[in-house]
Amino acid sequence: MRLAYYDNAQVWYCEHDKIVCSNEEVLADGTHEKCGNPVVKRNLKQWMLRIPHYAERLLAGLETVEWPEGIKDMQKNWIGKSTGAEVDFQVDGHDKIIRVFTTRPDTLFGATYMVLAPEHELVNQITTEDKKEDVASYKRKAALKSDLDRTDLAKEKTGEFTGSYAINPVNGEKIPIWVADYVLMGYGTGAIMAVPSNDMRDFEFATEFNIPIKPILDPDEADEETRARVVKGEECWEEDGVFINSSSSFGGLDINGLKKQDGISKTVAWLEEKGLGTEMINYKMRDWLFSRQRYWGEPFPVIHWEDGEIEVMDDHALPLELPKLANYTPGDNGESPLANAGDWLSVTDAKGRKGRRETNTMPQWAGSCWYYLRFTDARNDDEPFSKEAEHYWMPVDQYIGGAEHAVLHLLYSRFWHKVLYDLGIVSTDEPFTRLFNQGMILAFAYESATGAKVASDLVKEKDGKYFHSQTGEELKQIVAKMSKSLKNVINPDDVVKNYGADSLRLYEMFMGPLEATKPWTELGVKGVFGFLGRAYRFFTELKNIHQDEEDPGITKSLHQTIKKAQQDIEGLHFNTAISQMMIFTNNCIKKGKVNKQSATTFARVLAPFAPHLAEEIWSIHGEPPTIANQPFPEYNEEYLKEDVFEYPVSFNGKLRFKLELPLSMPEDEIRQQVLDHESAAKWLNGGEPKKIIVVKGRIINIVI
RNA sequence: GCCCGGAUGGUGGAAUUGGUAGACACGCUGGACUUAAAAUCCAGUGGCCAGUGAUGGCCGUGUGGGUUCAAGUCCCACUCCGGGUACCA
């Protein structure tokens, strides 16, 4: 199967600017964001990629990668797999067939009408004479509606009867065929069977247009009142239940008394046997429109010959580079600026045949889908990347990026990578093994009581409250994205100038979990700046440093620090790794002295976080450059062993006192020790304990 | 509407996945140093109550229930906030 094809696609076109607009540029009222003039739909020949062909593989691959579940869910929803059946309905009095997709073939008995999308090709053919005008007018209106109008605002259902009827294949009943824009041409077959008793949208439509609602399901698990209403067809029920009114001698199908799953299997088997339908899987994901009408972007290496042949250029003729243009204005009829590139545009082959180059260019995805592969071998002039480099580096062990890429970049590049894998160009099926979504760093901003945002340079602080420096109005401090208009942008260069690069880096890691969205505070930077200063002073001042054997408490704390930092780095919990380093430093400062060996070992733990300062400590101790080449220290489990534990002793779950006991003490003895403790009597209050729970090295709980 | 997150002191956040809630840091209070300020150092700091005092008690992880010897952590219902999505048959 060819993965790319060239065909008509609908695009938004602004006749004022004479350009094709992206969806985001089209406002809800159907006008162009930039110029305010209305946009129209227009057909343009475009390159499309058949990404749904990879839908199953894209779903299956999600099970093999370590990604946040939320992102996986978003991709699954985007792919939107649904299993159901395609069913054929005969149009009464025509030799036409309307094919529909449904996830609920079991509800065929409840189908009381059908709906075609306004763009459906059968609409004109089956509309009766007396309805032609109304239907044509409805189609025009639907075509003018923007996508948003058609979806968001159109809670009120609209539609028009075509005058024709279809035959319900399960019972031979004639059901009216309507046209309505709540059915989309781009999904399924662009036509549906409507079951108002069991589909909310159909229920609303049927109510609006007085179409019969035929109950076919008894919701046996619902409350009595709901059940009664549903069985009378007064309420819509989308959950499971027991089928009623679902048999007919017309086709011989009977699913009365069955529940949803059995109803589906039996109906599908019946449809397949009669040749009226088949089981079918549908995806929400559509073909991917890959053409853009812009100058910037990779040009398609394609020539359109005068005889109609569309030729893809040979590899050896690549790369096809963009021509230098004096004028970047769009070509006619929404064509890209390349349509103006005279010399570049026209080609003649050896036989004198004339051709024109493709003027569309590729979207930025063409680069972002595989840039990580180029990164493995960026200076390779002969090929995109060597097999060796790809094999060595791929797949990406840890990909860090924002959650906003969840369904576009991260899905497109997975698709791209799988295609390359199938072509034998890359050696793995998935590009990114682990994915991590870092949070955004925000900043404080200020707003008035009316919600108006106030730029930070107009804000005065007094006693923890904030005021407008001109109006004196009291302001509320809020957290918002950094923006020029709010004047709350933090320039990293300034932070580096005032506090140093190590402080900037350390603060960003210390301010909270990597995935959290959190506001920048200058006081926070001061905090880590202070820590770095304390550490630097303590570990470099000669009076603090000794060569004797290290104090066991300090050794223990050092090894705890190595262990915690190592584990936290692996888990990307940098904030807690840093707090452990602060604890170690505080311990040393309290002790007042430290062994030289401990000081340089600590410098090696600190080095990945604050490389400059760690290097200073390292070199002041006469160690050879550079600490960057030193391995991360290893901890020794021996030093971390505990032989006593201070047990928290609680009565009925309430902590009452603490008791230090050897960890080796058997449970029976612990029980005795606890009961003999002077404070125990007070809480036992003369009574006998019901139960004493001892969790070794954790807790003691006495139930009274 | 649906899907995905989240809610812990004055603030940013810890909490070995059911076992001492508030680590670490900011801020604040008091003290030392200083002519003074900054910087630095020391001590205290969840709330309420009792006591001159060491100390002791009660309450506390958005709300209301539940499971458990034990709940920030698990279950049920809900509130609020953030992000995504939109008639997908």
mmCIF file with all atom_site columns, C-alpha atoms in Angstrom, chain A residues 428-564:
data_model
loop_
_atom_site.group_PDB
_atom_site.id
_atom_site.type_symbol
_atom_site.label_atom_id
_atom_site.label_alt_id
_atom_site.label_comp_id
_atom_site.label_asym_id
_atom_site.label_entity_id
_atom_site.label_seq_id
_atom_site.pdbx_PDB_ins_code
_atom_site.Cartn_x
_atom_site.Cartn_y
_atom_site.Cartn_z
_atom_site.occupancy
_atom_site.B_iso_or_equiv
_atom_site.pdbx_formal_charge
_atom_site.auth_seq_id
_atom_site.auth_comp_id
_atom_site.auth_asym_id
_atom_site.auth_atom_id
_atom_site.pdbx_PDB_model_num
ATOM 1   C CA . THR A 1 428 ? 13.826  -0.079 16.552 1.00 0.00 ? 428 THR A CA 1
ATOM 2   C CA . ASP A 1 429 ? 10.075  0.014  16.216 1.00 0.00 ? 429 ASP A CA 1
ATOM 3   C CA . GLU A 1 430 ? 9.564   2.790  18.776 1.00 0.00 ? 430 GLU A CA 1
ATOM 4   C CA . PRO A 1 431 ? 11.703  5.940  18.947 1.00 0.00 ? 431 PRO A CA 1
ATOM 5   C CA . PHE A 1 432 ? 11.301  7.005  22.578 1.00 0.00 ? 432 PHE A CA 1
ATOM 6   C CA . THR A 1 433 ? 11.600  4.470  25.397 1.00 0.00 ? 433 THR A CA 1
ATOM 7   C CA . ARG A 1 434 ? 10.887  6.759  28.329 1.00 0.00 ? 434 ARG A CA 1
ATOM 8   C CA . LEU A 1 435 ? 8.959   9.982  28.162 1.00 0.00 ? 435 LEU A CA 1
ATOM 9   C CA . PHE A 1 436 ? 8.835   12.642 30.815 1.00 0.00 ? 436 PHE A CA 1
ATOM 10  C CA . ASN A 1 437 ? 6.684   15.764 30.776 1.00 0.00 ? 437 ASN A CA 1
ATOM 11  C CA . GLN A 1 438 ? 8.420   18.558 32.594 1.00 0.00 ? 438 GLN A CA 1
ATOM 12  C CA . GLY A 1 439 ? 6.310   21.309 34.117 1.00 0.00 ? 439 GLY A CA 1
ATOM 13  C CA . MET A 1 440 ? 6.341   24.900 33.061 1.00 0.00 ? 440 MET A CA 1
ATOM 14  C CA . ILE A 1 441 ? 7.968   27.588 35.165 1.00 0.00 ? 441 ILE A CA 1
ATOM 15  C CA . LEU A 1 442 ? 5.539   30.394 35.702 1.00 0.00 ? 442 LEU A CA 1
ATOM 16  C CA . ALA A 1 443 ? 5.898   33.748 37.407 1.00 0.00 ? 443 ALA A CA 1
ATOM 17  C CA . PHE A 1 444 ? 3.918   35.874 39.802 1.00 0.00 ? 444 PHE A CA 1
ATOM 18  C CA . ALA A 1 445 ? 1.608   38.399 38.228 1.00 0.00 ? 445 ALA A CA 1
ATOM 19  C CA . TYR A 1 446 ? -0.928  40.824 39.616 1.00 0.00 ? 446 TYR A CA 1
ATOM 20  C CA . GLU A 1 447 ? -4.538  41.549 38.918 1.00 0.00 ? 447 GLU A CA 1
ATOM 21  C CA . SER A 1 448 ? -7.079  44.028 40.196 1.00 0.00 ? 448 SER A CA 1
ATOM 22  C CA . ALA A 1 449 ? -10.411 43.164 41.818 1.00 0.00 ? 449 ALA A CA 1
ATOM 23  C CA . THR A 1 450 ? -12.032 43.329 38.382 1.00 0.00 ? 450 THR A CA 1
ATOM 24  C CA . GLY A 1 451 ? -9.587  40.746 37.073 1.00 0.00 ? 451 GLY A CA 1
ATOM 25  C CA . ALA A 1 452 ? -7.553  43.201 35.000 1.00 0.00 ? 452 ALA A CA 1
ATOM 26  C CA . LYS A 1 453 ? -3.913  42.212 34.746 1.00 0.00 ? 453 LYS A CA 1
ATOM 27  C CA . VAL A 1 454 ? -1.381  44.754 35.946 1.00 0.00 ? 454 VAL A CA 1
ATOM 28  C CA . ALA A 1 455 ? 2.200   44.839 34.695 1.00 0.00 ? 455 ALA A CA 1
ATOM 29  C CA . SER A 1 456 ? 4.679   43.973 37.429 1.00 0.00 ? 456 SER A CA 1
ATOM 30  C CA . ASP A 1 457 ? 6.566   47.259 37.182 1.00 0.00 ? 457 ASP A CA 1
ATOM 31  C CA . LEU A 1 458 ? 3.415   49.065 38.344 1.00 0.00 ? 458 LEU A CA 1
ATOM 32  C CA . VAL A 1 459 ? 3.078   46.994 41.495 1.00 0.00 ? 459 VAL A CA 1
ATOM 33  C CA . LYS A 1 460 ? 4.217   48.037 44.956 1.00 0.00 ? 460 LYS A CA 1
ATOM 34  C CA . GLU A 1 461 ? 4.439   45.640 47.879 1.00 0.00 ? 461 GLU A CA 1
ATOM 35  C CA . LYS A 1 462 ? 3.610   46.672 51.418 1.00 0.00 ? 462 LYS A CA 1
ATOM 36  C CA . ASP A 1 463 ? 3.258   44.344 54.437 1.00 0.00 ? 463 ASP A CA 1
ATOM 37  C CA . GLY A 1 464 ? 2.715   41.342 52.203 1.00 0.00 ? 464 GLY A CA 1
ATOM 38  C CA . LYS A 1 465 ? -0.021  43.093 50.236 1.00 0.00 ? 465 LYS A CA 1
ATOM 39  C CA . TYR A 1 466 ? 0.234   44.448 46.725 1.00 0.00 ? 466 TYR A CA 1
ATOM 40  C CA . PHE A 1 467 ? -0.901  47.805 45.408 1.00 0.00 ? 467 PHE A CA 1
ATOM 41  C CA . HIS A 1 468 ? -1.069  49.606 42.104 1.00 0.00 ? 468 HIS A CA 1
ATOM 42  C CA . SER A 1 469 ? 1.661   52.262 42.241 1.00 0.00 ? 469 SER A CA 1
ATOM 43  C CA . GLN A 1 470 ? -0.500  54.821 40.410 1.00 0.00 ? 470 GLN A CA 1
ATOM 44  C CA . THR A 1 471 ? -4.081  54.171 41.484 1.00 0.00 ? 471 THR A CA 1
ATOM 45  C CA . GLY A 1 472 ? -3.267  52.736 44.896 1.00 0.00 ? 472 GLY A CA 1
ATOM 46  C CA . GLU A 1 473 ? -5.781  49.947 44.303 1.00 0.00 ? 473 GLU A CA 1
ATOM 47  C CA . GLU A 1 474 ? -5.092  46.723 46.168 1.00 0.00 ? 474 GLU A CA 1
ATOM 48  C CA . LEU A 1 475 ? -4.046  43.904 43.835 1.00 0.00 ? 475 LEU A CA 1
ATOM 49  C CA . LYS A 1 476 ? -4.167  40.154 44.045 1.00 0.00 ? 476 LYS A CA 1
ATOM 50  C CA . GLN A 1 477 ? -1.045  38.131 43.449 1.00 0.00 ? 477 GLN A CA 1
ATOM 51  C CA . ILE A 1 478 ? -1.626  35.350 40.952 1.00 0.00 ? 478 ILE A CA 1
ATOM 52  C CA . VAL A 1 479 ? 0.542   32.841 39.134 1.00 0.00 ? 479 VAL A CA 1
ATOM 53  C CA . ALA A 1 480 ? 0.676   33.182 35.354 1.00 0.00 ? 480 ALA A CA 1
ATOM 54  C CA . LYS A 1 481 ? 2.808   32.404 32.371 1.00 0.00 ? 481 LYS A CA 1
ATOM 55  C CA . MET A 1 482 ? 5.725   34.736 31.903 1.00 0.00 ? 482 MET A CA 1
ATOM 56  C CA . SER A 1 483 ? 4.776   37.320 29.319 1.00 0.00 ? 483 SER A CA 1
ATOM 57  C CA . LYS A 1 484 ? 6.062   40.571 27.941 1.00 0.00 ? 484 LYS A CA 1
ATOM 58  C CA . SER A 1 485 ? 2.794   42.344 28.638 1.00 0.00 ? 485 SER A CA 1
ATOM 59  C CA . LEU A 1 486 ? 2.819   41.392 32.314 1.00 0.00 ? 486 LEU A CA 1
ATOM 60  C CA . LYS A 1 487 ? 6.495   42.361 32.543 1.00 0.00 ? 487 LYS A CA 1
ATOM 61  C CA . ASN A 1 488 ? 7.142   39.309 34.690 1.00 0.00 ? 488 ASN A CA 1
ATOM 62  C CA . VAL A 1 489 ? 9.664   37.607 32.447 1.00 0.00 ? 489 VAL A CA 1
ATOM 63  C CA . ILE A 1 490 ? 12.743  36.307 34.234 1.00 0.00 ? 490 ILE A CA 1
ATOM 64  C CA . ASN A 1 491 ? 15.844  36.623 32.122 1.00 0.00 ? 491 ASN A CA 1
ATOM 65  C CA . PRO A 1 492 ? 18.243  33.777 32.931 1.00 0.00 ? 492 PRO A CA 1
ATOM 66  C CA . ASP A 1 493 ? 21.202  35.969 32.023 1.00 0.00 ? 493 ASP A CA 1
ATOM 67  C CA . ASP A 1 494 ? 20.337  38.341 34.860 1.00 0.00 ? 494 ASP A CA 1
ATOM 68  C CA . VAL A 1 495 ? 20.044  35.456 37.290 1.00 0.00 ? 495 VAL A CA 1
ATOM 69  C CA . VAL A 1 496 ? 23.433  34.137 36.185 1.00 0.00 ? 496 VAL A CA 1
ATOM 70  C CA . LYS A 1 497 ? 24.931  37.597 36.606 1.00 0.00 ? 497 LYS A CA 1
ATOM 71  C CA . ASN A 1 498 ? 23.583  38.031 40.128 1.00 0.00 ? 498 ASN A CA 1
ATOM 72  C CA . TYR A 1 499 ? 23.788  34.525 41.535 1.00 0.00 ? 499 TYR A CA 1
ATOM 73  C CA . GLY A 1 500 ? 25.850  32.427 39.120 1.00 0.00 ? 500 GLY A CA 1
ATOM 74  C CA . ALA A 1 501 ? 24.947  29.634 36.743 1.00 0.00 ? 501 ALA A CA 1
ATOM 75  C CA . ASP A 1 502 ? 25.154  27.011 39.495 1.00 0.00 ? 502 ASP A CA 1
ATOM 76  C CA . SER A 1 503 ? 22.513  28.814 41.555 1.00 0.00 ? 503 SER A CA 1
ATOM 77  C CA . LEU A 1 504 ? 20.205  29.112 38.567 1.00 0.00 ? 504 LEU A CA 1
ATOM 78  C CA . ARG A 1 505 ? 20.544  25.436 37.743 1.00 0.00 ? 505 ARG A CA 1
ATOM 79  C CA . LEU A 1 506 ? 20.251  24.294 41.333 1.00 0.00 ? 506 LEU A CA 1
ATOM 80  C CA . TYR A 1 507 ? 17.199  26.426 42.001 1.00 0.00 ? 507 TYR A CA 1
ATOM 81  C CA . GLU A 1 508 ? 15.371  25.134 38.956 1.00 0.00 ? 508 GLU A CA 1
ATOM 82  C CA . MET A 1 509 ? 15.958  21.614 40.210 1.00 0.00 ? 509 MET A CA 1
ATOM 83  C CA . PHE A 1 510 ? 15.187  22.416 43.837 1.00 0.00 ? 510 PHE A CA 1
ATOM 84  C CA . MET A 1 511 ? 11.936  24.330 43.398 1.00 0.00 ? 511 MET A CA 1
ATOM 85  C CA . GLY A 1 512 ? 9.818   21.209 43.199 1.00 0.00 ? 512 GLY A CA 1
ATOM 86  C CA . PRO A 1 513 ? 9.115   18.054 41.224 1.00 0.00 ? 513 PRO A CA 1
ATOM 87  C CA . LEU A 1 514 ? 10.235  18.257 37.620 1.00 0.00 ? 514 LEU A CA 1
ATOM 88  C CA . GLU A 1 515 ? 6.740   17.563 36.316 1.00 0.00 ? 515 GLU A CA 1
ATOM 89  C CA . ALA A 1 516 ? 5.044   20.286 38.363 1.00 0.00 ? 516 ALA A CA 1
ATOM 90  C CA . THR A 1 517 ? 4.087   23.703 37.063 1.00 0.00 ? 517 THR A CA 1
ATOM 91  C CA . LYS A 1 518 ? 5.410   26.235 39.533 1.00 0.00 ? 518 LYS A CA 1
ATOM 92  C CA . PRO A 1 519 ? 6.177   29.933 39.933 1.00 0.00 ? 519 PRO A CA 1
ATOM 93  C CA . TRP A 1 520 ? 9.653   31.412 39.947 1.00 0.00 ? 520 TRP A CA 1
ATOM 94  C CA . THR A 1 521 ? 10.635  33.296 43.065 1.00 0.00 ? 521 THR A CA 1
ATOM 95  C CA . GLU A 1 522 ? 13.787  35.284 43.487 1.00 0.00 ? 522 GLU A CA 1
ATOM 96  C CA . LEU A 1 523 ? 13.819  34.404 47.188 1.00 0.00 ? 523 LEU A CA 1
ATOM 97  C CA . GLY A 1 524 ? 14.100  30.762 46.201 1.00 0.00 ? 524 GLY A CA 1
ATOM 98  C CA . VAL A 1 525 ? 17.214  31.515 44.184 1.00 0.00 ? 525 VAL A CA 1
ATOM 99  C CA . LYS A 1 526 ? 18.648  33.328 47.194 1.00 0.00 ? 526 LYS A CA 1
ATOM 100 C CA . GLY A 1 527 ? 18.024  30.204 49.229 1.00 0.00 ? 527 GLY A CA 1
ATOM 101 C CA . VAL A 1 528 ? 20.105  27.893 47.070 1.00 0.00 ? 528 VAL A CA 1
ATOM 102 C CA . PHE A 1 529 ? 22.661  30.661 46.584 1.00 0.00 ? 529 PHE A CA 1
ATOM 103 C CA . GLY A 1 530 ? 23.019  30.707 50.352 1.00 0.00 ? 530 GLY A CA 1
ATOM 104 C CA . PHE A 1 531 ? 23.416  26.938 50.482 1.00 0.00 ? 531 PHE A CA 1
ATOM 105 C CA . LEU A 1 532 ? 26.130  26.957 47.810 1.00 0.00 ? 532 LEU A CA 1
ATOM 106 C CA . GLY A 1 533 ? 27.942  29.712 49.683 1.00 0.00 ? 533 GLY A CA 1
ATOM 107 C CA . ARG A 1 534 ? 27.804  27.801 52.976 1.00 0.00 ? 534 ARG A CA 1
ATOM 108 C CA . ALA A 1 535 ? 28.980  24.601 51.352 1.00 0.00 ? 535 ALA A CA 1
ATOM 109 C CA . TYR A 1 536 ? 31.804  26.351 49.528 1.00 0.00 ? 536 TYR A CA 1
ATOM 110 C CA . ARG A 1 537 ? 33.014  28.148 52.637 1.00 0.00 ? 537 ARG A CA 1
ATOM 111 C CA . PHE A 1 538 ? 32.815  25.143 54.903 1.00 0.00 ? 538 PHE A CA 1
ATOM 112 C CA . PHE A 1 539 ? 34.425  22.578 52.618 1.00 0.00 ? 539 PHE A CA 1
ATOM 113 C CA . THR A 1 540 ? 37.269  24.862 51.574 1.00 0.00 ? 540 THR A CA 1
ATOM 114 C CA . GLU A 1 541 ? 38.302  26.563 54.803 1.00 0.00 ? 541 GLU A CA 1
ATOM 115 C CA . LEU A 1 542 ? 41.457  24.886 56.111 1.00 0.00 ? 542 LEU A CA 1
ATOM 116 C CA . LYS A 1 543 ? 40.432  25.131 59.763 1.00 0.00 ? 543 LYS A CA 1
ATOM 117 C CA . ASN A 1 544 ? 37.479  22.826 59.068 1.00 0.00 ? 544 ASN A CA 1
ATOM 118 C CA . ILE A 1 545 ? 39.449  20.160 57.221 1.00 0.00 ? 545 ILE A CA 1
ATOM 119 C CA . HIS A 1 546 ? 41.345  17.356 58.909 1.00 0.00 ? 546 HIS A CA 1
ATOM 120 C CA . GLN A 1 547 ? 43.191  14.231 57.750 1.00 0.00 ? 547 GLN A CA 1
ATOM 121 C CA . ASP A 1 548 ? 42.207  11.974 60.644 1.00 0.00 ? 548 ASP A CA 1
ATOM 122 C CA . GLU A 1 549 ? 39.690  9.185  60.601 1.00 0.00 ? 549 GLU A CA 1
ATOM 123 C CA . GLU A 1 550 ? 36.199  10.494 59.830 1.00 0.00 ? 550 GLU A CA 1
ATOM 124 C CA . ASP A 1 551 ? 33.543  10.749 62.485 1.00 0.00 ? 551 ASP A CA 1
ATOM 125 C CA . PRO A 1 552 ? 31.171  7.761  62.074 1.00 0.00 ? 552 PRO A CA 1
ATOM 126 C CA . GLY A 1 553 ? 28.110  10.052 62.066 1.00 0.00 ? 553 GLY A CA 1
ATOM 127 C CA . ILE A 1 554 ? 29.524  12.105 59.207 1.00 0.00 ? 554 ILE A CA 1
ATOM 128 C CA . THR A 1 555 ? 30.523  8.995  57.274 1.00 0.00 ? 555 THR A CA 1
ATOM 129 C CA . LYS A 1 556 ? 27.028  7.630  57.647 1.00 0.00 ? 556 LYS A CA 1
ATOM 130 C CA . SER A 1 557 ? 25.468  10.888 56.535 1.00 0.00 ? 557 SER A CA 1
ATOM 131 C CA . LEU A 1 558 ? 27.832  11.049 53.557 1.00 0.00 ? 558 LEU A CA 1
ATOM 132 C CA . HIS A 1 559 ? 26.907  7.568  52.382 1.00 0.00 ? 559 HIS A CA 1
ATOM 133 C CA . GLN A 1 560 ? 23.220  8.278  52.892 1.00 0.00 ? 560 GLN A CA 1
ATOM 134 C CA . THR A 1 561 ? 23.717  11.313 50.705 1.00 0.00 ? 561 THR A CA 1
ATOM 135 C CA . ILE A 1 562 ? 25.492  9.385  47.955 1.00 0.00 ? 562 ILE A CA 1
ATOM 136 C CA . LYS A 1 563 ? 22.759  6.754  47.972 1.00 0.00 ? 563 LYS A CA 1
ATOM 137 C CA . LYS A 1 564 ? 19.872  9.200  47.972 1.00 0.00 ? 564 LYS A CA 1
#
